[in-house]
Amino acid sequence: IMYTALIAVMIAVGIVSFKGFNDPVFFEKYKFNIGAIQRGEKLRIFTSGFLHADLGHLFFNLFTLYFFAPVVINYLGNSSFVIIYLLSLLAGSLLTLKIHEKQPYYSAIGASGAVTGILYAAILINPDMNLYLFFIPIPIPSYVFGVGYLLYSLYGMKKQNDLIGHTAHFGGAL
């Protein structure tokens, strides 16, 4: 199966991210910001999912997407992959908007919600798939990782003590 949709998404995310790296006005205009969205700038709900903070952030999201998207595409096809990707991005953004609605200065960026949605779609398609994580030298069944990551996301949402978009991850997974 051709991975044209995956390649197109990765290129789009890369182009928008690099534009944001080099153009602070563009970055500020399209990042997720509660106050701006509440004032009517709804496009930010989607555009923020194509912006990244730096090369490391971009690489980690695209690296994860690269490994899990083929599972989804091989099972459901390119169109379904794109639909799941965009719906996961939307779900992550909408949950973030709801959870942080009283924080007008809350901002976020990144494809993490969309990528997490693809990751969880791959887990649902193949729950017996083994995952090898950098810091754990033994394979982990994907369903075990999935449950653990959801719990970690809930913990992160409750604590709110880092710069990770746990709410977008959780919303994307849903």
mmCIF file with all atom_site columns, C-alpha atoms in Angstrom:
data_model
loop_
_atom_site.group_PDB
_atom_site.id
_atom_site.type_symbol
_atom_site.label_atom_id
_atom_site.label_alt_id
_atom_site.label_comp_id
_atom_site.label_asym_id
_atom_site.label_entity_id
_atom_site.label_seq_id
_atom_site.pdbx_PDB_ins_code
_atom_site.Cartn_x
_atom_site.Cartn_y
_atom_site.Cartn_z
_atom_site.occupancy
_atom_site.B_iso_or_equiv
_atom_site.pdbx_formal_charge
_atom_site.auth_seq_id
_atom_site.auth_comp_id
_atom_site.auth_asym_id
_atom_site.auth_atom_id
_atom_site.pdbx_PDB_model_num
ATOM 1   C CA . ILE A 1 1   ? 0.000   0.000  0.000  1.00 0.00 ? 1   ILE A CA 1
ATOM 2   C CA . MET A 1 2   ? 1.202   3.460  -0.850 1.00 0.00 ? 2   MET A CA 1
ATOM 3   C CA . TYR A 1 3   ? 1.650   5.777  2.098  1.00 0.00 ? 3   TYR A CA 1
ATOM 4   C CA . THR A 1 4   ? 0.784   8.950  0.200  1.00 0.00 ? 4   THR A CA 1
ATOM 5   C CA . ALA A 1 5   ? -1.419  10.305 2.987  1.00 0.00 ? 5   ALA A CA 1
ATOM 6   C CA . LEU A 1 6   ? 1.303   9.768  5.589  1.00 0.00 ? 6   LEU A CA 1
ATOM 7   C CA . ILE A 1 7   ? 3.888   11.470 3.396  1.00 0.00 ? 7   ILE A CA 1
ATOM 8   C CA . ALA A 1 8   ? 1.492   14.380 2.703  1.00 0.00 ? 8   ALA A CA 1
ATOM 9   C CA . VAL A 1 9   ? 0.743   14.865 6.419  1.00 0.00 ? 9   VAL A CA 1
ATOM 10  C CA . MET A 1 10  ? 4.430   14.714 7.347  1.00 0.00 ? 10  MET A CA 1
ATOM 11  C CA . ILE A 1 11  ? 5.344   17.244 4.643  1.00 0.00 ? 11  ILE A CA 1
ATOM 12  C CA . ALA A 1 12  ? 2.506   19.604 5.651  1.00 0.00 ? 12  ALA A CA 1
ATOM 13  C CA . VAL A 1 13  ? 3.480   19.433 9.330  1.00 0.00 ? 13  VAL A CA 1
ATOM 14  C CA . GLY A 1 14  ? 7.130   19.976 8.418  1.00 0.00 ? 14  GLY A CA 1
ATOM 15  C CA . ILE A 1 15  ? 6.472   22.972 6.168  1.00 0.00 ? 15  ILE A CA 1
ATOM 16  C CA . VAL A 1 16  ? 4.175   24.718 8.658  1.00 0.00 ? 16  VAL A CA 1
ATOM 17  C CA . SER A 1 17  ? 6.542   23.997 11.548 1.00 0.00 ? 17  SER A CA 1
ATOM 18  C CA . PHE A 1 18  ? 9.580   25.381 9.706  1.00 0.00 ? 18  PHE A CA 1
ATOM 19  C CA . LYS A 1 19  ? 7.572   28.463 8.729  1.00 0.00 ? 19  LYS A CA 1
ATOM 20  C CA . GLY A 1 20  ? 6.724   28.886 12.432 1.00 0.00 ? 20  GLY A CA 1
ATOM 21  C CA . PHE A 1 21  ? 10.372  28.375 13.481 1.00 0.00 ? 21  PHE A CA 1
ATOM 22  C CA . ASN A 1 22  ? 11.421  31.249 11.231 1.00 0.00 ? 22  ASN A CA 1
ATOM 23  C CA . ASP A 1 23  ? 8.431   33.599 11.504 1.00 0.00 ? 23  ASP A CA 1
ATOM 24  C CA . PRO A 1 24  ? 7.327   34.561 15.048 1.00 0.00 ? 24  PRO A CA 1
ATOM 25  C CA . VAL A 1 25  ? 4.326   36.521 13.745 1.00 0.00 ? 25  VAL A CA 1
ATOM 26  C CA . PHE A 1 26  ? 3.074   33.461 11.834 1.00 0.00 ? 26  PHE A CA 1
ATOM 27  C CA . PHE A 1 27  ? 3.703   31.264 14.902 1.00 0.00 ? 27  PHE A CA 1
ATOM 28  C CA . GLU A 1 28  ? 1.751   33.572 17.220 1.00 0.00 ? 28  GLU A CA 1
ATOM 29  C CA . LYS A 1 29  ? -1.107  33.926 14.744 1.00 0.00 ? 29  LYS A CA 1
ATOM 30  C CA . TYR A 1 30  ? -1.713  30.173 14.370 1.00 0.00 ? 30  TYR A CA 1
ATOM 31  C CA . LYS A 1 31  ? -0.835  28.625 17.747 1.00 0.00 ? 31  LYS A CA 1
ATOM 32  C CA . PHE A 1 32  ? -3.577  27.333 20.019 1.00 0.00 ? 32  PHE A CA 1
ATOM 33  C CA . ASN A 1 33  ? -4.572  30.108 22.420 1.00 0.00 ? 33  ASN A CA 1
ATOM 34  C CA . ILE A 1 34  ? -7.703  29.934 24.569 1.00 0.00 ? 34  ILE A CA 1
ATOM 35  C CA . GLY A 1 35  ? -8.422  33.670 24.536 1.00 0.00 ? 35  GLY A CA 1
ATOM 36  C CA . ALA A 1 36  ? -7.981  34.018 20.780 1.00 0.00 ? 36  ALA A CA 1
ATOM 37  C CA . ILE A 1 37  ? -10.189 30.989 20.095 1.00 0.00 ? 37  ILE A CA 1
ATOM 38  C CA . GLN A 1 38  ? -12.853 32.326 22.451 1.00 0.00 ? 38  GLN A CA 1
ATOM 39  C CA . ARG A 1 39  ? -12.728 35.619 20.525 1.00 0.00 ? 39  ARG A CA 1
ATOM 40  C CA . GLY A 1 40  ? -13.575 33.727 17.323 1.00 0.00 ? 40  GLY A CA 1
ATOM 41  C CA . GLU A 1 41  ? -10.227 32.589 15.888 1.00 0.00 ? 41  GLU A CA 1
ATOM 42  C CA . LYS A 1 42  ? -11.434 28.977 15.539 1.00 0.00 ? 42  LYS A CA 1
ATOM 43  C CA . LEU A 1 43  ? -8.892  28.094 12.837 1.00 0.00 ? 43  LEU A CA 1
ATOM 44  C CA . ARG A 1 44  ? -6.248  27.872 15.587 1.00 0.00 ? 44  ARG A CA 1
ATOM 45  C CA . ILE A 1 45  ? -7.920  24.653 16.752 1.00 0.00 ? 45  ILE A CA 1
ATOM 46  C CA . PHE A 1 46  ? -6.441  23.001 13.629 1.00 0.00 ? 46  PHE A CA 1
ATOM 47  C CA . THR A 1 47  ? -3.438  25.127 12.723 1.00 0.00 ? 47  THR A CA 1
ATOM 48  C CA . SER A 1 48  ? -1.807  24.638 16.123 1.00 0.00 ? 48  SER A CA 1
ATOM 49  C CA . GLY A 1 49  ? -1.525  20.939 15.312 1.00 0.00 ? 49  GLY A CA 1
ATOM 50  C CA . PHE A 1 50  ? 0.893   21.746 12.505 1.00 0.00 ? 50  PHE A CA 1
ATOM 51  C CA . LEU A 1 51  ? 3.207   23.989 14.565 1.00 0.00 ? 51  LEU A CA 1
ATOM 52  C CA . HIS A 1 52  ? 6.019   22.745 16.809 1.00 0.00 ? 52  HIS A CA 1
ATOM 53  C CA . ALA A 1 53  ? 8.280   24.350 19.386 1.00 0.00 ? 53  ALA A CA 1
ATOM 54  C CA . ASP A 1 54  ? 11.562  23.121 17.913 1.00 0.00 ? 54  ASP A CA 1
ATOM 55  C CA . LEU A 1 55  ? 13.196  20.399 15.828 1.00 0.00 ? 55  LEU A CA 1
ATOM 56  C CA . GLY A 1 56  ? 13.166  17.909 18.709 1.00 0.00 ? 56  GLY A CA 1
ATOM 57  C CA . HIS A 1 57  ? 9.423   18.345 19.241 1.00 0.00 ? 57  HIS A CA 1
ATOM 58  C CA . LEU A 1 58  ? 8.772   18.029 15.494 1.00 0.00 ? 58  LEU A CA 1
ATOM 59  C CA . PHE A 1 59  ? 11.036  14.986 15.165 1.00 0.00 ? 59  PHE A CA 1
ATOM 60  C CA . PHE A 1 60  ? 9.457   13.111 18.079 1.00 0.00 ? 60  PHE A CA 1
ATOM 61  C CA . ASN A 1 61  ? 5.923   13.591 16.737 1.00 0.00 ? 61  ASN A CA 1
ATOM 62  C CA . LEU A 1 62  ? 6.833   12.662 13.155 1.00 0.00 ? 62  LEU A CA 1
ATOM 63  C CA . PHE A 1 63  ? 8.969   9.721  14.318 1.00 0.00 ? 63  PHE A CA 1
ATOM 64  C CA . THR A 1 64  ? 6.030   8.321  16.292 1.00 0.00 ? 64  THR A CA 1
ATOM 65  C CA . LEU A 1 65  ? 3.661   8.938  13.383 1.00 0.00 ? 65  LEU A CA 1
ATOM 66  C CA . TYR A 1 66  ? 6.070   7.217  10.970 1.00 0.00 ? 66  TYR A CA 1
ATOM 67  C CA . PHE A 1 67  ? 5.991   3.997  12.999 1.00 0.00 ? 67  PHE A CA 1
ATOM 68  C CA . PHE A 1 68  ? 2.271   3.768  13.780 1.00 0.00 ? 68  PHE A CA 1
ATOM 69  C CA . ALA A 1 69  ? 0.576   5.267  10.704 1.00 0.00 ? 69  ALA A CA 1
ATOM 70  C CA . PRO A 1 70  ? 1.381   2.237  8.482  1.00 0.00 ? 70  PRO A CA 1
ATOM 71  C CA . VAL A 1 71  ? -0.603  -0.028 10.834 1.00 0.00 ? 71  VAL A CA 1
ATOM 72  C CA . VAL A 1 72  ? -3.641  2.227  10.402 1.00 0.00 ? 72  VAL A CA 1
ATOM 73  C CA . ILE A 1 73  ? -3.159  2.756  6.661  1.00 0.00 ? 73  ILE A CA 1
ATOM 74  C CA . ASN A 1 74  ? -2.629  -0.946 5.927  1.00 0.00 ? 74  ASN A CA 1
ATOM 75  C CA . TYR A 1 75  ? -5.793  -1.869 7.809  1.00 0.00 ? 75  TYR A CA 1
ATOM 76  C CA . LEU A 1 76  ? -8.114  1.072  7.031  1.00 0.00 ? 76  LEU A CA 1
ATOM 77  C CA . GLY A 1 77  ? -6.589  2.901  4.055  1.00 0.00 ? 77  GLY A CA 1
ATOM 78  C CA . ASN A 1 78  ? -5.241  6.383  3.397  1.00 0.00 ? 78  ASN A CA 1
ATOM 79  C CA . SER A 1 79  ? -8.577  8.207  3.648  1.00 0.00 ? 79  SER A CA 1
ATOM 80  C CA . SER A 1 80  ? -9.431  6.705  7.022  1.00 0.00 ? 80  SER A CA 1
ATOM 81  C CA . PHE A 1 81  ? -5.934  7.541  8.261  1.00 0.00 ? 81  PHE A CA 1
ATOM 82  C CA . VAL A 1 82  ? -6.439  11.213 7.374  1.00 0.00 ? 82  VAL A CA 1
ATOM 83  C CA . ILE A 1 83  ? -9.907  11.248 8.955  1.00 0.00 ? 83  ILE A CA 1
ATOM 84  C CA . ILE A 1 84  ? -8.613  9.690  12.191 1.00 0.00 ? 84  ILE A CA 1
ATOM 85  C CA . TYR A 1 85  ? -5.637  12.079 12.197 1.00 0.00 ? 85  TYR A CA 1
ATOM 86  C CA . LEU A 1 86  ? -7.813  15.192 11.788 1.00 0.00 ? 86  LEU A CA 1
ATOM 87  C CA . LEU A 1 87  ? -10.541 14.012 14.190 1.00 0.00 ? 87  LEU A CA 1
ATOM 88  C CA . SER A 1 88  ? -7.889  13.226 16.809 1.00 0.00 ? 88  SER A CA 1
ATOM 89  C CA . LEU A 1 89  ? -6.351  16.674 16.338 1.00 0.00 ? 89  LEU A CA 1
ATOM 90  C CA . LEU A 1 90  ? -9.818  18.203 16.728 1.00 0.00 ? 90  LEU A CA 1
ATOM 91  C CA . ALA A 1 91  ? -10.675 16.078 19.791 1.00 0.00 ? 91  ALA A CA 1
ATOM 92  C CA . GLY A 1 92  ? -7.380  16.986 21.481 1.00 0.00 ? 92  GLY A CA 1
ATOM 93  C CA . SER A 1 93  ? -7.925  20.679 20.819 1.00 0.00 ? 93  SER A CA 1
ATOM 94  C CA . LEU A 1 94  ? -11.569 20.683 21.904 1.00 0.00 ? 94  LEU A CA 1
ATOM 95  C CA . LEU A 1 95  ? -10.821 18.853 25.148 1.00 0.00 ? 95  LEU A CA 1
ATOM 96  C CA . THR A 1 96  ? -7.970  21.282 25.816 1.00 0.00 ? 96  THR A CA 1
ATOM 97  C CA . LEU A 1 97  ? -10.307 24.204 25.095 1.00 0.00 ? 97  LEU A CA 1
ATOM 98  C CA . LYS A 1 98  ? -12.875 22.825 27.557 1.00 0.00 ? 98  LYS A CA 1
ATOM 99  C CA . ILE A 1 99  ? -10.410 21.941 30.344 1.00 0.00 ? 99  ILE A CA 1
ATOM 100 C CA . HIS A 1 100 ? -8.585  25.289 30.130 1.00 0.00 ? 100 HIS A CA 1
ATOM 101 C CA . GLU A 1 101 ? -11.548 27.526 29.212 1.00 0.00 ? 101 GLU A CA 1
ATOM 102 C CA . LYS A 1 102 ? -10.979 29.794 32.221 1.00 0.00 ? 102 LYS A CA 1
ATOM 103 C CA . GLN A 1 103 ? -7.294  30.307 31.344 1.00 0.00 ? 103 GLN A CA 1
ATOM 104 C CA . PRO A 1 104 ? -7.351  32.821 28.445 1.00 0.00 ? 104 PRO A CA 1
ATOM 105 C CA . TYR A 1 105 ? -3.559  32.915 28.207 1.00 0.00 ? 105 TYR A CA 1
ATOM 106 C CA . TYR A 1 106 ? -3.182  29.119 27.877 1.00 0.00 ? 106 TYR A CA 1
ATOM 107 C CA . SER A 1 107 ? -1.376  28.282 24.636 1.00 0.00 ? 107 SER A CA 1
ATOM 108 C CA . ALA A 1 108 ? -0.309  25.042 22.988 1.00 0.00 ? 108 ALA A CA 1
ATOM 109 C CA . ILE A 1 109 ? 1.232   23.709 19.809 1.00 0.00 ? 109 ILE A CA 1
ATOM 110 C CA . GLY A 1 110 ? 2.061   20.379 18.266 1.00 0.00 ? 110 GLY A CA 1
ATOM 111 C CA . ALA A 1 111 ? 0.626   17.376 16.481 1.00 0.00 ? 111 ALA A CA 1
ATOM 112 C CA . SER A 1 112 ? 0.609   15.285 19.655 1.00 0.00 ? 112 SER A CA 1
ATOM 113 C CA . GLY A 1 113 ? -3.181  14.920 19.866 1.00 0.00 ? 113 GLY A CA 1
ATOM 114 C CA . ALA A 1 114 ? -3.388  13.763 16.244 1.00 0.00 ? 114 ALA A CA 1
ATOM 115 C CA . VAL A 1 115 ? -0.364  11.488 16.596 1.00 0.00 ? 115 VAL A CA 1
ATOM 116 C CA . THR A 1 116 ? -1.743  9.998  19.816 1.00 0.00 ? 116 THR A CA 1
ATOM 117 C CA . GLY A 1 117 ? -4.995  9.272  17.978 1.00 0.00 ? 117 GLY A CA 1
ATOM 118 C CA . ILE A 1 118 ? -3.076  7.353  15.314 1.00 0.00 ? 118 ILE A CA 1
ATOM 119 C CA . LEU A 1 119 ? -1.077  5.538  18.008 1.00 0.00 ? 119 LEU A CA 1
ATOM 120 C CA . TYR A 1 120 ? -4.286  4.418  19.745 1.00 0.00 ? 120 TYR A CA 1
ATOM 121 C CA . ALA A 1 121 ? -5.918  3.454  16.447 1.00 0.00 ? 121 ALA A CA 1
ATOM 122 C CA . ALA A 1 122 ? -2.886  1.230  15.778 1.00 0.00 ? 122 ALA A CA 1
ATOM 123 C CA . ILE A 1 123 ? -3.214  -0.271 19.278 1.00 0.00 ? 123 ILE A CA 1
ATOM 124 C CA . LEU A 1 124 ? -6.918  -1.004 18.695 1.00 0.00 ? 124 LEU A CA 1
ATOM 125 C CA . ILE A 1 125 ? -6.139  -2.577 15.319 1.00 0.00 ? 125 ILE A CA 1
ATOM 126 C CA . ASN A 1 126 ? -3.294  -4.669 16.714 1.00 0.00 ? 126 ASN A CA 1
ATOM 127 C CA . PRO A 1 127 ? -3.488  -4.889 20.529 1.00 0.00 ? 127 PRO A CA 1
ATOM 128 C CA . ASP A 1 128 ? -0.926  -7.719 20.602 1.00 0.00 ? 128 ASP A CA 1
ATOM 129 C CA . MET A 1 129 ? 1.711   -5.612 18.860 1.00 0.00 ? 129 MET A CA 1
ATOM 130 C CA . ASN A 1 130 ? 4.888   -5.297 20.936 1.00 0.00 ? 130 ASN A CA 1
ATOM 131 C CA . LEU A 1 131 ? 6.406   -1.888 21.561 1.00 0.00 ? 131 LEU A CA 1
ATOM 132 C CA . TYR A 1 132 ? 10.052  -1.319 22.324 1.00 0.00 ? 132 TYR A CA 1
ATOM 133 C CA . LEU A 1 133 ? 10.678  1.861  24.264 1.00 0.00 ? 133 LEU A CA 1
ATOM 134 C CA . PHE A 1 134 ? 14.088  3.516  24.408 1.00 0.00 ? 134 PHE A CA 1
ATOM 135 C CA . PHE A 1 135 ? 14.473  3.177  28.159 1.00 0.00 ? 135 PHE A CA 1
ATOM 136 C CA . ILE A 1 136 ? 12.973  -0.307 28.629 1.00 0.00 ? 136 ILE A CA 1
ATOM 137 C CA . PRO A 1 137 ? 14.935  -3.195 27.071 1.00 0.00 ? 137 PRO A CA 1
ATOM 138 C CA . ILE A 1 138 ? 11.997  -5.632 26.896 1.00 0.00 ? 138 ILE A CA 1
ATOM 139 C CA . PRO A 1 139 ? 8.937   -5.601 24.610 1.00 0.00 ? 139 PRO A CA 1
ATOM 140 C CA . ILE A 1 140 ? 5.727   -4.170 26.053 1.00 0.00 ? 140 ILE A CA 1
ATOM 141 C CA . PRO A 1 141 ? 2.342   -5.296 24.705 1.00 0.00 ? 141 PRO A CA 1
ATOM 142 C CA . SER A 1 142 ? 0.714   -2.291 23.050 1.00 0.00 ? 142 SER A CA 1
ATOM 143 C CA . TYR A 1 143 ? -2.465  -2.602 25.115 1.00 0.00 ? 143 TYR A CA 1
ATOM 144 C CA . VAL A 1 144 ? -0.396  -2.399 28.334 1.00 0.00 ? 144 VAL A CA 1
ATOM 145 C CA . PHE A 1 145 ? 1.380   0.695  26.996 1.00 0.00 ? 145 PHE A CA 1
ATOM 146 C CA . GLY A 1 146 ? -1.992  2.169  25.955 1.00 0.00 ? 146 GLY A CA 1
ATOM 147 C CA . VAL A 1 147 ? -3.499  1.835  29.420 1.00 0.00 ? 147 VAL A CA 1
ATOM 148 C CA . GLY A 1 148 ? -0.317  3.138  31.073 1.00 0.00 ? 148 GLY A CA 1
ATOM 149 C CA . TYR A 1 149 ? -0.089  6.139  28.762 1.00 0.00 ? 149 TYR A CA 1
ATOM 150 C CA . LEU A 1 150 ? -3.728  7.094  29.387 1.00 0.00 ? 150 LEU A CA 1
ATOM 151 C CA . LEU A 1 151 ? -3.098  6.939  33.141 1.00 0.00 ? 151 LEU A CA 1
ATOM 152 C CA . TYR A 1 152 ? 0.051   9.050  32.719 1.00 0.00 ? 152 TYR A CA 1
ATOM 153 C CA . SER A 1 153 ? -1.937  11.580 30.654 1.00 0.00 ? 153 SER A CA 1
ATOM 154 C CA . LEU A 1 154 ? -4.638  11.805 33.334 1.00 0.00 ? 154 LEU A CA 1
ATOM 155 C CA . TYR A 1 155 ? -1.954  12.322 35.978 1.00 0.00 ? 155 TYR A CA 1
ATOM 156 C CA . GLY A 1 156 ? -0.325  15.054 33.857 1.00 0.00 ? 156 GLY A CA 1
ATOM 157 C CA . MET A 1 157 ? -3.696  16.738 33.290 1.00 0.00 ? 157 MET A CA 1
ATOM 158 C CA . LYS A 1 158 ? -4.320  16.816 37.030 1.00 0.00 ? 158 LYS A CA 1
ATOM 159 C CA . LYS A 1 159 ? -0.843  18.057 38.032 1.00 0.00 ? 159 LYS A CA 1
ATOM 160 C CA . GLN A 1 160 ? -0.297  20.591 35.218 1.00 0.00 ? 160 GLN A CA 1
ATOM 161 C CA . ASN A 1 161 ? 3.330   20.956 36.252 1.00 0.00 ? 161 ASN A CA 1
ATOM 162 C CA . ASP A 1 162 ? 5.089   20.697 32.896 1.00 0.00 ? 162 ASP A CA 1
ATOM 163 C CA . LEU A 1 163 ? 4.834   22.030 29.363 1.00 0.00 ? 163 LEU A CA 1
ATOM 164 C CA . ILE A 1 164 ? 3.389   18.823 27.890 1.00 0.00 ? 164 ILE A CA 1
ATOM 165 C CA . GLY A 1 165 ? -0.110  18.916 26.355 1.00 0.00 ? 165 GLY A CA 1
ATOM 166 C CA . HIS A 1 166 ? -1.470  15.972 28.347 1.00 0.00 ? 166 HIS A CA 1
ATOM 167 C CA . THR A 1 167 ? -5.036  17.090 27.673 1.00 0.00 ? 167 THR A CA 1
ATOM 168 C CA . ALA A 1 168 ? -4.472  17.045 23.906 1.00 0.00 ? 168 ALA A CA 1
ATOM 169 C CA . HIS A 1 169 ? -2.898  13.581 24.194 1.00 0.00 ? 169 HIS A CA 1
ATOM 170 C CA . PHE A 1 170 ? -5.883  12.292 26.143 1.00 0.00 ? 170 PHE A CA 1
ATOM 171 C CA . GLY A 1 171 ? -8.396  13.904 23.768 1.00 0.00 ? 171 GLY A CA 1
ATOM 172 C CA . GLY A 1 172 ? -6.557  12.567 20.730 1.00 0.00 ? 172 GLY A CA 1
ATOM 173 C CA . ALA A 1 173 ? -6.502  9.076  22.218 1.00 0.00 ? 173 ALA A CA 1
ATOM 174 C CA . LEU A 1 174 ? -10.247 9.204  22.738 1.00 0.00 ? 174 LEU A CA 1
#
